């Protein structure tokens, strides 16, 4: 049943992202049905269905890169990991990211969107990728979605200026606001992992399905990931950190009926943060 907003009918890309955010990651029914032939009557000759070759279809969450580029993913991740591990503070990591040229998105972006908020906060939020407003201002979540996120944080006593810290999975805006590719994510991921290690939050929140699936190494969509607590850990962390996936504000703007679930998750995050020992 199609519950997509009518406003997305003329925007295939936005419609695809709406279905992806809602957790739709596969098509049902690979062989089309000829309704005219099916209605031709009992005497009509039904053609035998043609078997389709098995095709490995990519997930809808982001564009897939070609197999011949797989070695580039490894090279990009290796170079980023070396630079990330050399950073001993958040400011050193920021400088490393700003000087890094291993992600192809950088050449099309106006600015590097590293982070915003208090790096000493006990809670850290990781979104997906900068949009046009973020690209112009050089800060994550400053557009319409960011304004909603600020209200969401305020509802549980958080404010990015004092007790919240926000970053993204990639640091540069993908052209046309498309989802980042595997290669682009791989080139930024070591910096994101090191970012978490340096901030050392008491609670970690993944804003949106892409950041949740990537950092949790899960294949389920956001509707299945949200509402549950997980543990995030890297070799450089002193301890695992409790984490939860949260609906992206952009998705909530398109699907306001889902806000009740986001509110439940926010209350759970508040309770976990209050129960966590000071870092």
PDB file of C-alpha atoms in Angstrom:
ATOM      1  CA  UNK A   1       0.000   0.000   0.000  1.00  0.00           C
ATOM      2  CA  UNK A   2       1.409   3.360  -1.006  1.00  0.00           C
ATOM      3  CA  UNK A   3       1.443   5.809   1.913  1.00  0.00           C
ATOM      4  CA  UNK A   4       3.964   8.199   0.401  1.00  0.00           C
ATOM      5  CA  UNK A   5       2.999  11.892   0.523  1.00  0.00           C
ATOM      6  CA  UNK A   6       1.490  13.204  -2.688  1.00  0.00           C
ATOM      7  CA  UNK A   7       4.067  16.009  -2.690  1.00  0.00           C
ATOM      8  CA  UNK A   8       6.758  13.430  -3.542  1.00  0.00           C
ATOM      9  CA  UNK A   9       4.953  12.064  -6.603  1.00  0.00           C
ATOM     10  CA  UNK A  10       6.895  14.300  -9.016  1.00  0.00           C
ATOM     11  CA  UNK A  11      10.268  13.841  -7.335  1.00  0.00           C
ATOM     12  CA  UNK A  12      11.507  10.242  -7.877  1.00  0.00           C
ATOM     13  CA  UNK A  13      14.719  10.774  -5.901  1.00  0.00           C
ATOM     14  CA  UNK A  14      12.902  12.197  -2.872  1.00  0.00           C
ATOM     15  CA  UNK A  15      10.326   9.408  -3.136  1.00  0.00           C
ATOM     16  CA  UNK A  16      13.064   6.777  -3.171  1.00  0.00           C
ATOM     17  CA  UNK A  17      14.693   8.330  -0.096  1.00  0.00           C
ATOM     18  CA  UNK A  18      11.274   8.381   1.635  1.00  0.00           C
ATOM     19  CA  UNK A  19      10.847   4.652   1.041  1.00  0.00           C
ATOM     20  CA  UNK A  20      14.445   3.981   2.126  1.00  0.00           C
ATOM     21  CA  UNK A  21      14.019   5.944   5.372  1.00  0.00           C
ATOM     22  CA  UNK A  22      10.823   3.996   5.990  1.00  0.00           C
ATOM     23  CA  UNK A  23      12.786   0.735   5.820  1.00  0.00           C
ATOM     24  CA  UNK A  24      11.725  -0.404   2.322  1.00  0.00           C
ATOM     25  CA  UNK A  25      14.861  -2.032   0.942  1.00  0.00           C
ATOM     26  CA  UNK A  26      13.582  -4.627  -1.547  1.00  0.00           C
ATOM     27  CA  UNK A  27      11.027  -4.972  -4.336  1.00  0.00           C
ATOM     28  CA  UNK A  28       8.226  -7.525  -4.095  1.00  0.00           C
ATOM     29  CA  UNK A  29       7.415  -9.373  -7.292  1.00  0.00           C
ATOM     30  CA  UNK A  30      10.221  -9.587  -9.819  1.00  0.00           C
ATOM     31  CA  UNK A  31       8.107 -10.733 -12.837  1.00  0.00           C
ATOM     32  CA  UNK A  32       5.554  -8.207 -14.142  1.00  0.00           C
ATOM     33  CA  UNK A  33       1.988  -9.382 -14.649  1.00  0.00           C
ATOM     34  CA  UNK A  34       0.221  -8.676 -17.949  1.00  0.00           C
ATOM     35  CA  UNK A  35      -3.213  -7.664 -16.610  1.00  0.00           C
ATOM     36  CA  UNK A  36      -4.706  -7.494 -20.131  1.00  0.00           C
ATOM     37  CA  UNK A  37      -3.711 -11.098 -20.801  1.00  0.00           C
ATOM     38  CA  UNK A  38      -4.876 -12.173 -17.356  1.00  0.00           C
ATOM     39  CA  UNK A  39      -8.337 -10.681 -18.037  1.00  0.00           C
ATOM     40  CA  UNK A  40      -8.670 -12.197 -21.508  1.00  0.00           C
ATOM     41  CA  UNK A  41     -10.888 -15.003 -20.224  1.00  0.00           C
ATOM     42  CA  UNK A  42     -10.568 -18.667 -19.364  1.00  0.00           C
ATOM     43  CA  UNK A  43      -9.859 -19.707 -22.940  1.00  0.00           C
ATOM     44  CA  UNK A  44      -6.958 -17.411 -23.438  1.00  0.00           C
ATOM     45  CA  UNK A  45      -3.548 -18.956 -23.821  1.00  0.00           C
ATOM     46  CA  UNK A  46      -1.317 -17.948 -20.960  1.00  0.00           C
ATOM     47  CA  UNK A  47       2.325 -17.509 -21.956  1.00  0.00           C
ATOM     48  CA  UNK A  48       4.805 -19.367 -19.830  1.00  0.00           C
ATOM     49  CA  UNK A  49       6.616 -17.025 -17.466  1.00  0.00           C
ATOM     50  CA  UNK A  50      10.142 -16.316 -18.502  1.00  0.00           C
ATOM     51  CA  UNK A  51      12.704 -17.016 -15.833  1.00  0.00           C
ATOM     52  CA  UNK A  52      14.786 -13.972 -15.113  1.00  0.00           C
ATOM     53  CA  UNK A  53      18.515 -14.306 -14.564  1.00  0.00           C
ATOM     54  CA  UNK A  54      19.591 -13.963 -10.977  1.00  0.00           C
ATOM     55  CA  UNK A  55      20.696 -10.411 -10.401  1.00  0.00           C
ATOM     56  CA  UNK A  56      22.378  -9.107  -7.273  1.00  0.00           C
ATOM     57  CA  UNK A  57      20.538  -5.871  -6.675  1.00  0.00           C
ATOM     58  CA  UNK A  58      22.167  -3.208  -4.524  1.00  0.00           C
ATOM     59  CA  UNK A  59      20.445  -1.894  -1.422  1.00  0.00           C
ATOM     60  CA  UNK A  60      18.499   1.323  -1.931  1.00  0.00           C
ATOM     61  CA  UNK A  61      20.277   3.127   0.871  1.00  0.00           C
ATOM     62  CA  UNK A  62      23.057   4.496  -1.309  1.00  0.00           C
ATOM     63  CA  UNK A  63      24.588   4.142  -4.784  1.00  0.00           C
ATOM     64  CA  UNK A  64      26.851   1.136  -5.205  1.00  0.00           C
ATOM     65  CA  UNK A  65      30.363   1.404  -6.611  1.00  0.00           C
ATOM     66  CA  UNK A  66      31.747  -0.810  -9.355  1.00  0.00           C
ATOM     67  CA  UNK A  67      33.836  -3.876  -8.468  1.00  0.00           C
ATOM     68  CA  UNK A  68      36.907  -2.405 -10.131  1.00  0.00           C
ATOM     69  CA  UNK A  69      36.797   0.454  -7.618  1.00  0.00           C
ATOM     70  CA  UNK A  70      36.903  -1.831  -4.590  1.00  0.00           C
ATOM     71  CA  UNK A  71      40.664  -1.475  -4.257  1.00  0.00           C
ATOM     72  CA  UNK A  72      40.192   2.309  -4.149  1.00  0.00           C
ATOM     73  CA  UNK A  73      37.922   1.862  -1.131  1.00  0.00           C
ATOM     74  CA  UNK A  74      40.670   0.020   0.704  1.00  0.00           C
ATOM     75  CA  UNK A  75      43.301   2.578  -0.233  1.00  0.00           C
ATOM     76  CA  UNK A  76      41.103   5.476   0.860  1.00  0.00           C
ATOM     77  CA  UNK A  77      40.258   3.816   4.172  1.00  0.00           C
ATOM     78  CA  UNK A  78      43.891   2.955   4.844  1.00  0.00           C
ATOM     79  CA  UNK A  79      45.079   6.502   4.214  1.00  0.00           C
ATOM     80  CA  UNK A  80      42.290   7.984   6.303  1.00  0.00           C
ATOM     81  CA  UNK A  81      42.983   5.545   9.143  1.00  0.00           C
ATOM     82  CA  UNK A  82      46.635   6.598   9.287  1.00  0.00           C
ATOM     83  CA  UNK A  83      45.731  10.284   9.508  1.00  0.00           C
ATOM     84  CA  UNK A  84      42.892   9.697  11.967  1.00  0.00           C
ATOM     85  CA  UNK A  85      44.970   7.666  14.415  1.00  0.00           C
ATOM     86  CA  UNK A  86      47.651  10.362  14.425  1.00  0.00           C
ATOM     87  CA  UNK A  87      45.130  12.873  15.823  1.00  0.00           C
ATOM     88  CA  UNK A  88      45.346  13.154  19.612  1.00  0.00           C
ATOM     89  CA  UNK A  89      42.549  15.691  20.065  1.00  0.00           C
ATOM     90  CA  UNK A  90      39.315  16.744  18.405  1.00  0.00           C
ATOM     91  CA  UNK A  91      40.995  19.868  17.033  1.00  0.00           C
ATOM     92  CA  UNK A  92      43.815  17.811  15.529  1.00  0.00           C
ATOM     93  CA  UNK A  93      41.219  15.535  13.967  1.00  0.00           C
ATOM     94  CA  UNK A  94      39.373  18.544  12.528  1.00  0.00           C
ATOM     95  CA  UNK A  95      42.598  19.780  10.969  1.00  0.00           C
ATOM     96  CA  UNK A  96      43.297  16.319   9.526  1.00  0.00           C
ATOM     97  CA  UNK A  97      39.824  16.112   7.984  1.00  0.00           C
ATOM     98  CA  UNK A  98      40.087  19.608   6.499  1.00  0.00           C
ATOM     99  CA  UNK A  99      43.451  18.733   4.926  1.00  0.00           C
ATOM    100  CA  UNK A 100      42.303  15.329   3.670  1.00  0.00           C
ATOM    101  CA  UNK A 101      41.805  14.926  -0.093  1.00  0.00           C
ATOM    102  CA  UNK A 102      40.938  11.228  -0.226  1.00  0.00           C
ATOM    103  CA  UNK A 103      37.177  11.722  -0.512  1.00  0.00           C
ATOM    104  CA  UNK A 104      35.874  12.697  -3.931  1.00  0.00           C
ATOM    105  CA  UNK A 105      33.021  14.696  -2.422  1.00  0.00           C
ATOM    106  CA  UNK A 106      35.415  17.396  -1.263  1.00  0.00           C
ATOM    107  CA  UNK A 107      36.088  18.706  -4.759  1.00  0.00           C
ATOM    108  CA  UNK A 108      32.389  19.525  -5.254  1.00  0.00           C
ATOM    109  CA  UNK A 109      31.653  20.932  -1.784  1.00  0.00           C
ATOM    110  CA  UNK A 110      31.928  24.539  -0.648  1.00  0.00           C
ATOM    111  CA  UNK A 111      33.067  23.704   2.875  1.00  0.00           C
ATOM    112  CA  UNK A 112      34.057  20.908   5.207  1.00  0.00           C
ATOM    113  CA  UNK A 113      31.258  20.154   7.678  1.00  0.00           C
ATOM    114  CA  UNK A 114      33.093  18.672  10.649  1.00  0.00           C
ATOM    115  CA  UNK A 115      30.978  19.104  13.779  1.00  0.00           C
ATOM    116  CA  UNK A 116      29.023  21.500  15.962  1.00  0.00           C
ATOM    117  CA  UNK A 117      28.320  21.712  19.666  1.00  0.00           C
ATOM    118  CA  UNK A 118      30.330  20.911  22.765  1.00  0.00           C
ATOM    119  CA  UNK A 119      32.962  18.173  22.196  1.00  0.00           C
ATOM    120  CA  UNK A 120      32.997  17.596  25.964  1.00  0.00           C
ATOM    121  CA  UNK A 121      29.288  16.764  26.008  1.00  0.00           C
ATOM    122  CA  UNK A 122      28.219  13.387  27.354  1.00  0.00           C
ATOM    123  CA  UNK A 123      26.062  12.668  24.310  1.00  0.00           C
ATOM    124  CA  UNK A 124      27.143  12.579  20.656  1.00  0.00           C
ATOM    125  CA  UNK A 125      24.894  12.541  17.575  1.00  0.00           C
ATOM    126  CA  UNK A 126      26.043  11.241  14.185  1.00  0.00           C
ATOM    127  CA  UNK A 127      23.946  12.115  11.157  1.00  0.00           C
ATOM    128  CA  UNK A 128      24.384  11.113   7.536  1.00  0.00           C
ATOM    129  CA  UNK A 129      25.675  13.834   5.205  1.00  0.00           C
ATOM    130  CA  UNK A 130      25.556  17.629   4.904  1.00  0.00           C
ATOM    131  CA  UNK A 131      22.875  19.302   2.817  1.00  0.00           C
ATOM    132  CA  UNK A 132      22.909  22.621   0.994  1.00  0.00           C
ATOM    133  CA  UNK A 133      22.470  24.748   4.128  1.00  0.00           C
ATOM    134  CA  UNK A 134      25.151  22.814   5.970  1.00  0.00           C
ATOM    135  CA  UNK A 135      27.508  23.154   3.012  1.00  0.00           C
ATOM    136  CA  UNK A 136      27.061  26.925   3.010  1.00  0.00           C
ATOM    137  CA  UNK A 137      27.497  27.394   6.759  1.00  0.00           C
ATOM    138  CA  UNK A 138      30.027  24.643   7.452  1.00  0.00           C
ATOM    139  CA  UNK A 139      27.986  23.173  10.326  1.00  0.00           C
ATOM    140  CA  UNK A 140      25.821  20.039  10.543  1.00  0.00           C
ATOM    141  CA  UNK A 141      22.034  20.224  10.908  1.00  0.00           C
ATOM    142  CA  UNK A 142      21.445  23.943  10.371  1.00  0.00           C
ATOM    143  CA  UNK A 143      18.646  23.792   7.788  1.00  0.00           C
ATOM    144  CA  UNK A 144      14.995  22.954   8.309  1.00  0.00           C
ATOM    145  CA  UNK A 145      15.924  19.454   9.510  1.00  0.00           C
ATOM    146  CA  UNK A 146      18.445  20.947  11.891  1.00  0.00           C
ATOM    147  CA  UNK A 147      15.839  23.249  13.356  1.00  0.00           C
ATOM    148  CA  UNK A 148      13.627  20.254  14.071  1.00  0.00           C
ATOM    149  CA  UNK A 149      16.576  18.398  15.584  1.00  0.00           C
ATOM    150  CA  UNK A 150      17.240  21.358  17.878  1.00  0.00           C
ATOM    151  CA  UNK A 151      13.626  21.237  19.066  1.00  0.00           C
ATOM    152  CA  UNK A 152      13.907  17.509  19.595  1.00  0.00           C
ATOM    153  CA  UNK A 153      17.037  17.969  21.676  1.00  0.00           C
ATOM    154  CA  UNK A 154      15.421  20.793  23.626  1.00  0.00           C
ATOM    155  CA  UNK A 155      12.501  18.558  24.516  1.00  0.00           C
ATOM    156  CA  UNK A 156      14.846  16.408  26.633  1.00  0.00           C
ATOM    157  CA  UNK A 157      16.958  19.226  28.009  1.00  0.00           C
ATOM    158  CA  UNK A 158      19.770  19.183  25.450  1.00  0.00           C
ATOM    159  CA  UNK A 159      21.324  22.065  23.555  1.00  0.00           C
ATOM    160  CA  UNK A 160      24.177  21.860  21.064  1.00  0.00           C
ATOM    161  CA  UNK A 161      25.813  24.954  22.519  1.00  0.00           C
ATOM    162  CA  UNK A 162      26.204  23.434  25.971  1.00  0.00           C
ATOM    163  CA  UNK A 163      25.575  19.711  26.366  1.00  0.00           C
ATOM    164  CA  UNK A 164      25.278  18.048  22.929  1.00  0.00           C
ATOM    165  CA  UNK A 165      27.758  17.330  20.149  1.00  0.00           C
ATOM    166  CA  UNK A 166      26.781  16.715  16.507  1.00  0.00           C
ATOM    167  CA  UNK A 167      28.662  15.393  13.482  1.00  0.00           C
ATOM    168  CA  UNK A 168      27.976  13.366  10.314  1.00  0.00           C
ATOM    169  CA  UNK A 169      29.024  10.138   8.638  1.00  0.00           C
ATOM    170  CA  UNK A 170      30.645  12.098   5.795  1.00  0.00           C
ATOM    171  CA  UNK A 171      32.028  15.618   5.977  1.00  0.00           C
ATOM    172  CA  UNK A 172      31.142  16.971   2.533  1.00  0.00           C
ATOM    173  CA  UNK A 173      27.850  17.399   0.738  1.00  0.00           C
ATOM    174  CA  UNK A 174      27.093  14.812  -1.973  1.00  0.00           C
ATOM    175  CA  UNK A 175      26.065  16.541  -5.234  1.00  0.00           C
ATOM    176  CA  UNK A 176      22.309  16.867  -5.508  1.00  0.00           C
ATOM    177  CA  UNK A 177      21.893  15.695  -1.914  1.00  0.00           C
ATOM    178  CA  UNK A 178      22.194  12.090  -3.058  1.00  0.00           C
ATOM    179  CA  UNK A 179      23.260   9.398  -0.611  1.00  0.00           C
ATOM    180  CA  UNK A 180      27.036   8.914  -0.325  1.00  0.00           C
ATOM    181  CA  UNK A 181      28.547   5.860  -2.005  1.00  0.00           C
ATOM    182  CA  UNK A 182      30.342   3.048  -0.217  1.00  0.00           C
ATOM    183  CA  UNK A 183      33.657   4.489  -1.363  1.00  0.00           C
ATOM    184  CA  UNK A 184      32.849   7.947  -0.014  1.00  0.00           C
ATOM    185  CA  UNK A 185      31.732   6.508   3.314  1.00  0.00           C
ATOM    186  CA  UNK A 186      34.831   4.302   3.562  1.00  0.00           C
ATOM    187  CA  UNK A 187      37.098   7.299   3.022  1.00  0.00           C
ATOM    188  CA  UNK A 188      35.480   9.138   5.956  1.00  0.00           C
ATOM    189  CA  UNK A 189      34.732   6.247   8.305  1.00  0.00           C
ATOM    190  CA  UNK A 190      38.152   6.112  10.057  1.00  0.00           C
ATOM    191  CA  UNK A 191      37.770   9.780  10.954  1.00  0.00           C
ATOM    192  CA  UNK A 192      34.276   9.146  12.328  1.00  0.00           C
ATOM    193  CA  UNK A 193      35.495   6.223  14.406  1.00  0.00           C
ATOM    194  CA  UNK A 194      38.400   8.259  15.770  1.00  0.00           C
ATOM    195  CA  UNK A 195      35.987  11.110  16.426  1.00  0.00           C
ATOM    196  CA  UNK A 196      33.938   8.901  18.732  1.00  0.00           C
ATOM    197  CA  UNK A 197      37.084   7.684  20.478  1.00  0.00           C
ATOM    198  CA  UNK A 198      38.278  11.219  21.171  1.00  0.00           C
ATOM    199  CA  UNK A 199      34.919  12.571  22.333  1.00  0.00           C
ATOM    200  CA  UNK A 200      34.320   9.432  24.433  1.00  0.00           C
ATOM    201  CA  UNK A 201      30.593  10.069  24.978  1.00  0.00           C
ATOM    202  CA  UNK A 202      28.433   8.360  27.561  1.00  0.00           C
ATOM    203  CA  UNK A 203      25.651   7.892  24.976  1.00  0.00           C
ATOM    204  CA  UNK A 204      25.846   7.753  21.177  1.00  0.00           C
ATOM    205  CA  UNK A 205      22.886   8.435  18.868  1.00  0.00           C
ATOM    206  CA  UNK A 206      22.773   7.616  15.155  1.00  0.00           C
ATOM    207  CA  UNK A 207      20.494  10.069  13.361  1.00  0.00           C
ATOM    208  CA  UNK A 208      19.077   8.299  10.319  1.00  0.00           C
ATOM    209  CA  UNK A 209      19.288   4.824   8.854  1.00  0.00           C
ATOM    210  CA  UNK A 210      22.530   5.265   6.911  1.00  0.00           C
ATOM    211  CA  UNK A 211      24.681   6.193   9.895  1.00  0.00           C
ATOM    212  CA  UNK A 212      23.031   3.503  12.039  1.00  0.00           C
ATOM    213  CA  UNK A 213      23.507   0.701   9.500  1.00  0.00           C
ATOM    214  CA  UNK A 214      27.081   1.741   8.747  1.00  0.00           C
ATOM    215  CA  UNK A 215      28.376   2.119  12.288  1.00  0.00           C
ATOM    216  CA  UNK A 216      26.429  -0.828  13.680  1.00  0.00           C
ATOM    217  CA  UNK A 217      27.267  -3.017  10.662  1.00  0.00           C
ATOM    218  CA  UNK A 218      23.577  -3.898  10.267  1.00  0.00           C
ATOM    219  CA  UNK A 219      21.472  -4.432   7.161  1.00  0.00           C
ATOM    220  CA  UNK A 220      18.058  -3.705   8.675  1.00  0.00           C
ATOM    221  CA  UNK A 221      16.316  -0.403   7.963  1.00  0.00           C
ATOM    222  CA  UNK A 222      15.820   2.417  10.431  1.00  0.00           C
ATOM    223  CA  UNK A 223      12.286   1.311  11.342  1.00  0.00           C
ATOM    224  CA  UNK A 224      13.714  -1.946  12.685  1.00  0.00           C
ATOM    225  CA  UNK A 225      16.862  -0.459  14.223  1.00  0.00           C
ATOM    226  CA  UNK A 226      15.231   2.384  16.146  1.00  0.00           C
ATOM    227  CA  UNK A 227      13.862   1.818  19.616  1.00  0.00           C
ATOM    228  CA  UNK A 228      16.593  -0.620  20.629  1.00  0.00           C
ATOM    229  CA  UNK A 229      19.849  -0.189  22.508  1.00  0.00           C
ATOM    230  CA  UNK A 230      23.103  -1.446  21.058  1.00  0.00           C
ATOM    231  CA  UNK A 231      26.750  -1.159  22.031  1.00  0.00           C
ATOM    232  CA  UNK A 232      29.313   0.568  19.854  1.00  0.00           C
ATOM    233  CA  UNK A 233      32.981  -0.217  20.275  1.00  0.00           C
ATOM    234  CA  UNK A 234      36.273   0.255  18.438  1.00  0.00           C
ATOM    235  CA  UNK A 235      39.758  -0.980  19.404  1.00  0.00           C
ATOM    236  CA  UNK A 236      40.684   2.539  20.495  1.00  0.00           C
ATOM    237  CA  UNK A 237      37.792   2.930  22.938  1.00  0.00           C
ATOM    238  CA  UNK A 238      38.236   2.368  26.665  1.00  0.00           C
ATOM    239  CA  UNK A 239      34.770   0.809  26.910  1.00  0.00           C
ATOM    240  CA  UNK A 240      31.691   0.137  24.757  1.00  0.00           C
ATOM    241  CA  UNK A 241      29.213   2.995  24.547  1.00  0.00           C
ATOM    242  CA  UNK A 242      25.425   2.472  24.544  1.00  0.00           C
ATOM    243  CA  UNK A 243      23.870   3.706  21.319  1.00  0.00           C
ATOM    244  CA  UNK A 244      20.460   4.071  19.707  1.00  0.00           C
ATOM    245  CA  UNK A 245      19.210   4.864  16.212  1.00  0.00           C
ATOM    246  CA  UNK A 246      16.822   7.790  15.795  1.00  0.00           C
ATOM    247  CA  UNK A 247      14.592   8.764  12.886  1.00  0.00           C
ATOM    248  CA  UNK A 248      16.203  11.488  10.797  1.00  0.00           C
ATOM    249  CA  UNK A 249      14.431  14.851  11.165  1.00  0.00           C
ATOM    250  CA  UNK A 250      14.052  15.077   7.377  1.00  0.00           C
ATOM    251  CA  UNK A 251      12.069  11.847   7.456  1.00  0.00           C
ATOM    252  CA  UNK A 252       9.919  13.127  10.326  1.00  0.00           C
ATOM    253  CA  UNK A 253       9.135  16.282   8.351  1.00  0.00           C
ATOM    254  CA  UNK A 254       7.853  14.103   5.511  1.00  0.00           C
ATOM    255  CA  UNK A 255       6.163  11.606   7.822  1.00  0.00           C
ATOM    256  CA  UNK A 256       4.914  13.479  10.901  1.00  0.00           C
ATOM    257  CA  UNK A 257       2.915  10.437  12.015  1.00  0.00           C
ATOM    258  CA  UNK A 258       6.245   8.862  12.998  1.00  0.00           C
ATOM    259  CA  UNK A 259       7.023  11.602  15.519  1.00  0.00           C
ATOM    260  CA  UNK A 260       5.376   9.630  18.315  1.00  0.00           C
ATOM    261  CA  UNK A 261       8.015   6.928  17.911  1.00  0.00           C
ATOM    262  CA  UNK A 262      10.781   9.514  17.842  1.00  0.00           C
ATOM    263  CA  UNK A 263       9.408  10.951  21.091  1.00  0.00           C
ATOM    264  CA  UNK A 264       9.569   7.527  22.726  1.00  0.00           C
ATOM    265  CA  UNK A 265      13.163   7.151  21.587  1.00  0.00           C
ATOM    266  CA  UNK A 266      14.073  10.593  22.891  1.00  0.00           C
ATOM    267  CA  UNK A 267      12.663   9.732  26.311  1.00  0.00           C
ATOM    268  CA  UNK A 268      14.671   6.498  26.315  1.00  0.00           C
ATOM    269  CA  UNK A 269      17.801   8.444  25.379  1.00  0.00           C
ATOM    270  CA  UNK A 270      17.174  10.911  28.188  1.00  0.00           C
ATOM    271  CA  UNK A 271      16.725   8.087  30.688  1.00  0.00           C
ATOM    272  CA  UNK A 272      19.918   6.357  29.528  1.00  0.00           C
ATOM    273  CA  UNK A 273      21.884   9.585  29.676  1.00  0.00           C
ATOM    274  CA  UNK A 274      20.661  10.329  33.192  1.00  0.00           C
ATOM    275  CA  UNK A 275      21.565   6.813  34.324  1.00  0.00           C
ATOM    276  CA  UNK A 276      25.018   6.845  32.732  1.00  0.00           C
ATOM    277  CA  UNK A 277      27.943   7.566  34.993  1.00  0.00           C
ATOM    278  CA  UNK A 278      29.719  10.883  34.313  1.00  0.00           C
ATOM    279  CA  UNK A 279      32.574  10.490  31.873  1.00  0.00           C
TER     280      UNK A 279
END
